[in-house]
PDB file of C-alpha atoms in Angstrom:
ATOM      1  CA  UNK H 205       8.063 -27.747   8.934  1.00  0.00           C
ATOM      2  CA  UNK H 206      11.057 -26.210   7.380  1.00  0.00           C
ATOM      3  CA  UNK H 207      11.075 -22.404   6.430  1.00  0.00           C
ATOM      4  CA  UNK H 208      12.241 -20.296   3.878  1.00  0.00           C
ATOM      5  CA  UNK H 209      12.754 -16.824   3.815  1.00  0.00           C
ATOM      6  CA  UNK H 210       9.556 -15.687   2.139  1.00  0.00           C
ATOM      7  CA  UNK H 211       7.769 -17.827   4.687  1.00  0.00           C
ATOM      8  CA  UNK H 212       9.196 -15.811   7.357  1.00  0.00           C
ATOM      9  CA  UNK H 213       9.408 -12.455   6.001  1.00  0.00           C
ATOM     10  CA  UNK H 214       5.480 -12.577   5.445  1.00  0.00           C
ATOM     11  CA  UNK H 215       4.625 -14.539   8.113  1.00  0.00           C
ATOM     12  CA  UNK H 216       6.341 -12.332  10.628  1.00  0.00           C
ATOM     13  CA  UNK H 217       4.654  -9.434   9.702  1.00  0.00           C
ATOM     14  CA  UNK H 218       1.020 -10.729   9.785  1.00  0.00           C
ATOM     15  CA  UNK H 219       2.453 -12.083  13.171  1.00  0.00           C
ATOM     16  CA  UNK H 220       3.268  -8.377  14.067  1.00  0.00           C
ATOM     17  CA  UNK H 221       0.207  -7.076  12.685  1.00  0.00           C
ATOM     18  CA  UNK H 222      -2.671  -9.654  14.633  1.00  0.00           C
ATOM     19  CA  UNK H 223      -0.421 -10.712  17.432  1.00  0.00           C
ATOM     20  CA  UNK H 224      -0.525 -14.765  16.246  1.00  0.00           C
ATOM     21  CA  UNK H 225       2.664 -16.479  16.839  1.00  0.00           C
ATOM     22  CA  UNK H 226       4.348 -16.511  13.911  1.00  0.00           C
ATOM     23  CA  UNK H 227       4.790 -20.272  13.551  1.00  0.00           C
ATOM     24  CA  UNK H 228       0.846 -20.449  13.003  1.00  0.00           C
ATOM     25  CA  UNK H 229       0.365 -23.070  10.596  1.00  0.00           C
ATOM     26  CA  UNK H 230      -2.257 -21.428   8.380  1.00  0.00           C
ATOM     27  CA  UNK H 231       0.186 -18.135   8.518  1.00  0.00           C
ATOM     28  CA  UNK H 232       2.595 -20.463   7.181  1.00  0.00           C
ATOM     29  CA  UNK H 233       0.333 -21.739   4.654  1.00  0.00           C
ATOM     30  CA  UNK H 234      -0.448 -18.360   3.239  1.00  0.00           C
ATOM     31  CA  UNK H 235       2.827 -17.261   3.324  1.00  0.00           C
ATOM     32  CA  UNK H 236       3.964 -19.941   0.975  1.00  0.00           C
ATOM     33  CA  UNK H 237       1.840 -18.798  -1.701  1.00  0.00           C
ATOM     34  CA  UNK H 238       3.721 -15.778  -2.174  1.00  0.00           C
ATOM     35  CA  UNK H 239       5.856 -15.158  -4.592  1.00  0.00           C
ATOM     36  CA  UNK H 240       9.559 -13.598  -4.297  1.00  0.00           C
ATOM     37  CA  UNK H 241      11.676 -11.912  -3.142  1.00  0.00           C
ATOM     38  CA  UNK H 242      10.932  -9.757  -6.342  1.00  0.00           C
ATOM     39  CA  UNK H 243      13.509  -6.637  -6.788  1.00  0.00           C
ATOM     40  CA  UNK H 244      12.296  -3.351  -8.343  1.00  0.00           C
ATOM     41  CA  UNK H 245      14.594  -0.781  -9.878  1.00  0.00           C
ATOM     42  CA  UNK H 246      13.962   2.869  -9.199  1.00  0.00           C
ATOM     43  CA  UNK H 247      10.543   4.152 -10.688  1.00  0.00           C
ATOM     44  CA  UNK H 248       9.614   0.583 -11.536  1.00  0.00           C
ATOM     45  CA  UNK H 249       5.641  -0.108 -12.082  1.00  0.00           C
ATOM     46  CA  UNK H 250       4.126  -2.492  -9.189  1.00  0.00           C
ATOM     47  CA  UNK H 251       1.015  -2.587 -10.954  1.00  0.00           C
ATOM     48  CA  UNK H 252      -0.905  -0.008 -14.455  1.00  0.00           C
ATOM     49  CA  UNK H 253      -3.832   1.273 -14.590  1.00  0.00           C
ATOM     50  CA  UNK H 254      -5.738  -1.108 -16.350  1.00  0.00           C
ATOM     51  CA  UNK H 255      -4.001  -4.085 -15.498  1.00  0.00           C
ATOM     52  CA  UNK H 256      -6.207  -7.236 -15.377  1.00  0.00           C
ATOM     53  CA  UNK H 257      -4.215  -9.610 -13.449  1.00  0.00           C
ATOM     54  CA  UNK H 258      -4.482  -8.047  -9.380  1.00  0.00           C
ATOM     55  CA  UNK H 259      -1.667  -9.213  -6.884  1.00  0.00           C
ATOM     56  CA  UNK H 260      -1.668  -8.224  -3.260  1.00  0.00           C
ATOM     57  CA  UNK H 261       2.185  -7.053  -2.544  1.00  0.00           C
ATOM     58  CA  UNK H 262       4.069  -7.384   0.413  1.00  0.00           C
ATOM     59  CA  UNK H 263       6.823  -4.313   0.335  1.00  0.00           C
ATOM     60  CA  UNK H 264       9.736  -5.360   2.597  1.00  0.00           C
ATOM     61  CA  UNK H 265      11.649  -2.751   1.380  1.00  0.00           C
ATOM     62  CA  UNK H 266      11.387   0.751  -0.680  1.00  0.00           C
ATOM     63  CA  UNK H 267       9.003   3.497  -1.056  1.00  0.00           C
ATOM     64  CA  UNK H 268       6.613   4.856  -3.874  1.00  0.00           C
ATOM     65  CA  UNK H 269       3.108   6.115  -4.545  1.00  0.00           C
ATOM     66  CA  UNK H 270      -0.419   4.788  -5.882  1.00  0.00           C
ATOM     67  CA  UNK H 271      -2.747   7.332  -7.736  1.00  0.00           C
ATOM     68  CA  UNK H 272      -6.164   6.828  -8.368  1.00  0.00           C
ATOM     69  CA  UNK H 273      -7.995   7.123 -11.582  1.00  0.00           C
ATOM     70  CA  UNK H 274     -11.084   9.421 -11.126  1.00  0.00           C
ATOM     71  CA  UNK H 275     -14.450   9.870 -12.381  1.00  0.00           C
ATOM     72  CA  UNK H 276     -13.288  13.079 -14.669  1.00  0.00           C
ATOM     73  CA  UNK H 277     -10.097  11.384 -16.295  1.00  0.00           C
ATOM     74  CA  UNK H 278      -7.612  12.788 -13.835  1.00  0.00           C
ATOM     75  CA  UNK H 279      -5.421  11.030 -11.101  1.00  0.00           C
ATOM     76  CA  UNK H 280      -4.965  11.774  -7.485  1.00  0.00           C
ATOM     77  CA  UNK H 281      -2.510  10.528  -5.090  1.00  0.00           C
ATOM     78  CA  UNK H 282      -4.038   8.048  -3.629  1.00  0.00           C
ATOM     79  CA  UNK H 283      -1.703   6.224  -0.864  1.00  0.00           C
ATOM     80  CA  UNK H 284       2.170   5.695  -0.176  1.00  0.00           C
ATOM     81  CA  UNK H 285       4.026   2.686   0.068  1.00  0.00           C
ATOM     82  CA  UNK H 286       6.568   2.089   2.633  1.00  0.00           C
ATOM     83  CA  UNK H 287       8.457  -0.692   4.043  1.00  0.00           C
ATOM     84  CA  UNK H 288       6.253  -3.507   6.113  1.00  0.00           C
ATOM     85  CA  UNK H 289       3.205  -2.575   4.245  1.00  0.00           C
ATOM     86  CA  UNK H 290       0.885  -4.695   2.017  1.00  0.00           C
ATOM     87  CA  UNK H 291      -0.793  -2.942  -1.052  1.00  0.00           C
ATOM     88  CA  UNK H 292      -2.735  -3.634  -3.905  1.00  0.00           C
ATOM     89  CA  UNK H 293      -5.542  -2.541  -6.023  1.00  0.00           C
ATOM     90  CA  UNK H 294      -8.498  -3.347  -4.726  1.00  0.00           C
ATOM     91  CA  UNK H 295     -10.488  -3.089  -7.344  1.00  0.00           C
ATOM     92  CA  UNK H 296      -8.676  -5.793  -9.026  1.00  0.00           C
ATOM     93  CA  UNK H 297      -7.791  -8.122  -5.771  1.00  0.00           C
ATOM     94  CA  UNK H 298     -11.545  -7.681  -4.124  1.00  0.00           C
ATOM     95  CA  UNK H 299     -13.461  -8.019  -7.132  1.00  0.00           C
ATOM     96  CA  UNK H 300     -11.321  -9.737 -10.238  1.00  0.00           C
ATOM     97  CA  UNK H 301     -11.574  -6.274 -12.379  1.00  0.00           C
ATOM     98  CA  UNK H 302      -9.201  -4.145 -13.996  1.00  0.00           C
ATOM     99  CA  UNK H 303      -6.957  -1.904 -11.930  1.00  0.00           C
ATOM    100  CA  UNK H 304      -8.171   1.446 -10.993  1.00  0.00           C
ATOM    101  CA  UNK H 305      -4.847   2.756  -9.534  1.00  0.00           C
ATOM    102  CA  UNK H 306      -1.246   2.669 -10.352  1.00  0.00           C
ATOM    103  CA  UNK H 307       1.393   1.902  -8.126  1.00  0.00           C
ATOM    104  CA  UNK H 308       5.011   2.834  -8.626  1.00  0.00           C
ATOM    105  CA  UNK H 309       8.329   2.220  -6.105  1.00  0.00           C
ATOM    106  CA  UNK H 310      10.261   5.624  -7.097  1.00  0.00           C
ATOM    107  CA  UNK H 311      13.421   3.873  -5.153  1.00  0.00           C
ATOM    108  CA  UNK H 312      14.763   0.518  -5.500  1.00  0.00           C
ATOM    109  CA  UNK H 313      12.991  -1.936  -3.619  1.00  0.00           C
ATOM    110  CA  UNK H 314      11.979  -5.341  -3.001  1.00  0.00           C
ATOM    111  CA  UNK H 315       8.235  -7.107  -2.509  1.00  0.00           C
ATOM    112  CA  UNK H 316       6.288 -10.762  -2.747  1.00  0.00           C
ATOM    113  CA  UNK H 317       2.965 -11.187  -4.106  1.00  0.00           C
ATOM    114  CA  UNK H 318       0.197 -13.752  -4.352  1.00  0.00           C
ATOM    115  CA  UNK H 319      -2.424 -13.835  -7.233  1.00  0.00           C
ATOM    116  CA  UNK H 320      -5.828 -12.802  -6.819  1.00  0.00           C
ATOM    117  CA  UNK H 321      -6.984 -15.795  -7.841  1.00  0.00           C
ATOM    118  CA  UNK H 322      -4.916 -17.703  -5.035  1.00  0.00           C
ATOM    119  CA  UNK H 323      -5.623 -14.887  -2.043  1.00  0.00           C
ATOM    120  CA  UNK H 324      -9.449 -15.662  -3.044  1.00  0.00           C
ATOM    121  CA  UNK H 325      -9.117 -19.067  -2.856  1.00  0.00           C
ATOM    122  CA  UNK H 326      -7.426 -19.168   0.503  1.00  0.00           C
ATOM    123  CA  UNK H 327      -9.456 -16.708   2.008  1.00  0.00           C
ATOM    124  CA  UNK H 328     -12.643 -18.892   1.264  1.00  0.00           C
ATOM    125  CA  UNK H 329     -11.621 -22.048   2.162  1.00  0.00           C
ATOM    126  CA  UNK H 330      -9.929 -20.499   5.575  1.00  0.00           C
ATOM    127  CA  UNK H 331     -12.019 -19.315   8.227  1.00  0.00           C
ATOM    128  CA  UNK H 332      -9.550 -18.392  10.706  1.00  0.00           C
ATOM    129  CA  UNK H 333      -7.684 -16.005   7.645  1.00  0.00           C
ATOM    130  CA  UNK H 334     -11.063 -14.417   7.563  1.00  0.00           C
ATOM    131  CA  UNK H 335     -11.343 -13.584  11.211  1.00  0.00           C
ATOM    132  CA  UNK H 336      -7.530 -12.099  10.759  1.00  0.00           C
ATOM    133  CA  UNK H 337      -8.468 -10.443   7.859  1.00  0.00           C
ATOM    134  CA  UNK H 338     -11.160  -8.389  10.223  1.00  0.00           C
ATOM    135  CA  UNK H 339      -8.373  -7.718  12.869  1.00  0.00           C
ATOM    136  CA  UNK H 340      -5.766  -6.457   9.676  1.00  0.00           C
ATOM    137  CA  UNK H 341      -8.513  -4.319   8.262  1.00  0.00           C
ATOM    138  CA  UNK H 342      -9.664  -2.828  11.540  1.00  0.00           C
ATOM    139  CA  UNK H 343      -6.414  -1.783  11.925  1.00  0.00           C
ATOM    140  CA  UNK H 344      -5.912   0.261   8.770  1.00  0.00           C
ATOM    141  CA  UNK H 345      -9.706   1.668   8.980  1.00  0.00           C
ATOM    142  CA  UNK H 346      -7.713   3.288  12.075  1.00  0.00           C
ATOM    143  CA  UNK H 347      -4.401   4.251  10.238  1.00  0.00           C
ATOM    144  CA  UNK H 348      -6.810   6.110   7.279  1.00  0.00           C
ATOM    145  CA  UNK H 349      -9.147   8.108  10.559  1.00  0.00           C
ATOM    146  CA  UNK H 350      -5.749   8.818  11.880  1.00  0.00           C
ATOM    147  CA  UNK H 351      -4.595  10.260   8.598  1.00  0.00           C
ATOM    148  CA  UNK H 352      -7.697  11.869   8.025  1.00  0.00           C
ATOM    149  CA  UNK H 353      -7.741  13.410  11.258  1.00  0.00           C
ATOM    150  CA  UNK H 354      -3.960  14.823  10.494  1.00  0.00           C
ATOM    151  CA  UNK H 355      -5.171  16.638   7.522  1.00  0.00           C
ATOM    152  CA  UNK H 356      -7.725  18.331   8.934  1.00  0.00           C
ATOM    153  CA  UNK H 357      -6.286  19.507  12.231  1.00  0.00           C
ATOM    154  CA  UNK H 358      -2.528  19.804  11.746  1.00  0.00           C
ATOM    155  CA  UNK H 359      -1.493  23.000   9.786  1.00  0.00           C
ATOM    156  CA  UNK H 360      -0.919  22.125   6.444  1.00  0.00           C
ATOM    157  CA  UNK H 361       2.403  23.446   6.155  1.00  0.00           C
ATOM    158  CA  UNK H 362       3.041  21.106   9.003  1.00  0.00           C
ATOM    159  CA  UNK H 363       1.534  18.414   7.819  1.00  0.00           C
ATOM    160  CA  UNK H 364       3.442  19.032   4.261  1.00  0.00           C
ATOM    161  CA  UNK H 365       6.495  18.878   6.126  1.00  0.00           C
ATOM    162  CA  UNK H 366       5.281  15.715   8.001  1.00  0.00           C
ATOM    163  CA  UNK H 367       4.797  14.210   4.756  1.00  0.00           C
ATOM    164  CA  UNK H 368       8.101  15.379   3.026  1.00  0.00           C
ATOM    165  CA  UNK H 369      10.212  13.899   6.291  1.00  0.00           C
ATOM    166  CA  UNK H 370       8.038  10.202   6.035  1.00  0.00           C
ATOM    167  CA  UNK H 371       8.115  10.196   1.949  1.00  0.00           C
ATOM    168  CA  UNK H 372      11.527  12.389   0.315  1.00  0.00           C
ATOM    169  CA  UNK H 373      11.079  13.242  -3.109  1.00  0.00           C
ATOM    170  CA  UNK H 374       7.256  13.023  -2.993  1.00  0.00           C
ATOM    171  CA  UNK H 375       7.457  16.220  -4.894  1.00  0.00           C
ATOM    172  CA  UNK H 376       9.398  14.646  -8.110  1.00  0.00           C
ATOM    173  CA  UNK H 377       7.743  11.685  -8.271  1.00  0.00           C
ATOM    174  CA  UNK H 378       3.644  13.295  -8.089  1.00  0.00           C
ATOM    175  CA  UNK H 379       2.549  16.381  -9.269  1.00  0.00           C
ATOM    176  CA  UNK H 380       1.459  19.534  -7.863  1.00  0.00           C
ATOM    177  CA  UNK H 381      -1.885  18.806  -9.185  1.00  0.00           C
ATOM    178  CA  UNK H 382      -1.798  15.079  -7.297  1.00  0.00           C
ATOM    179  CA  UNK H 383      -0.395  16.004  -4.330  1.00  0.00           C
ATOM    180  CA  UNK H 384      -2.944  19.309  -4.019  1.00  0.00           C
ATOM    181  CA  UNK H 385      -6.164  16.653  -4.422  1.00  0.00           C
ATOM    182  CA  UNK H 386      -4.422  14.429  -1.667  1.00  0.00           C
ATOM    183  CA  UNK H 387      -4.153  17.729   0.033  1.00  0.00           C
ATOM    184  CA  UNK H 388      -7.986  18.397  -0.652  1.00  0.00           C
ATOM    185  CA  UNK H 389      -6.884  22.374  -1.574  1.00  0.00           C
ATOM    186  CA  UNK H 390      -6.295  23.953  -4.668  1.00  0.00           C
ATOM    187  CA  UNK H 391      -3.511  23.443  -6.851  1.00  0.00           C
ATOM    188  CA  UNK H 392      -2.363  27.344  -6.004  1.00  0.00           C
ATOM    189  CA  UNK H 393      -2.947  26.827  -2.212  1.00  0.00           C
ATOM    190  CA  UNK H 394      -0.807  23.749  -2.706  1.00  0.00           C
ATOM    191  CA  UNK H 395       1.858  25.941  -4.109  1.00  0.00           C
ATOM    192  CA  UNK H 396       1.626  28.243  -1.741  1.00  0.00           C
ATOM    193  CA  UNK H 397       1.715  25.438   1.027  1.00  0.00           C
ATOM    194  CA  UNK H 398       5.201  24.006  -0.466  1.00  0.00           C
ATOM    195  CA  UNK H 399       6.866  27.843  -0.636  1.00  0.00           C
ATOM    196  CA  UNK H 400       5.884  28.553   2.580  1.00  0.00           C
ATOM    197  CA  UNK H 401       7.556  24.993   4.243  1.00  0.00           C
TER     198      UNK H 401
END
């Protein structure tokens, strides 16, 4: 079977993620549904709020922020993207809706995507995508615990600075407000948290 880039590039990291070898022919498969490479500029939308047509991205390179729209109107930070992760809203790529999140690469970056309509349709008709869909999700139930379990026993100045060293800028791209509700504190204990570091 010849390969292209895109094959590779996603393939590879699924590989990395469940252990498969990478020349897995249903790996393969999935990874040629994807489209790309796609190229972002700085501060360049991956998805709105809103948006009706849900992709699941692959981000091979470049870093940025999703918010979350809540129940009061507001929006909290919600989860960073970094290189050799796949994101999406899952309102819109688990159940067809409209986005509830927004997603934004604040640097330049590059990612592939696949339709929710096509990531549906493979997942059905593939059992053994199913069973490494279990393995994939497992895996970031444990990243979230392990973030969870950062923000409530690391001091939060250190934690701030944990976050500042993984994500630069976060503080230009999300507000105060955002970053305090990813925080769980106040907006002022937030402030104080950012003076203090």
């Amino acid at each position: 079977m010849m390969s292209n880039k895109r094959d590779l590039v996603i393939a590879k990291r699924i590989s990395q993620l469940t252990g498969l070898p990478i020349s897995t022919p249903f790996l393969r498969q999935f990874s040629a549904l994807f489209e790309g490479p796609i190229r972002f500029q700085a501060h360049q939308d991956l998805w709105k709020m809103g948006d009706r047509k849900g992709y699941l991205w692959y981000i091979e390179d470049g870093y940025g922020f999703d918010r979350i729209l809540l129940e009061d109107g507001t929006k909290m930070l919600n989860g960073m993207t970094e290189p050799g992760i796949f994101v999406c809203d899952e309102n819109s790529l688990l159940w067809g809706g409209v986005a509830k999140t927004d997603s934004v690469l604040y640097t330049p970056g590059t990612a592939y995507r696949i339709s929710h309509k096509e990531w549906k349709d493979f997942v059905i008709n593939n059992e053994a995508m199913r069973n490494v869909l279990l393995h994939i999700n497992s895996h970031f139930v444990q990243m979230r615990k392990l973030r969870l379990l950062k923000m409530k026993m690391m001091d939060k100045v250190e934690y701030w600075k944990y976050i500042q060293d993984r994500f630069p800028g976060i503080e230009k791209f999300c507000s105060q407000t955002e970053i305090a509700r990813y925080f769980g504190v106040s907006k002022s204990t937030m402030h104080r948290i950012m003076k203090t570091a």
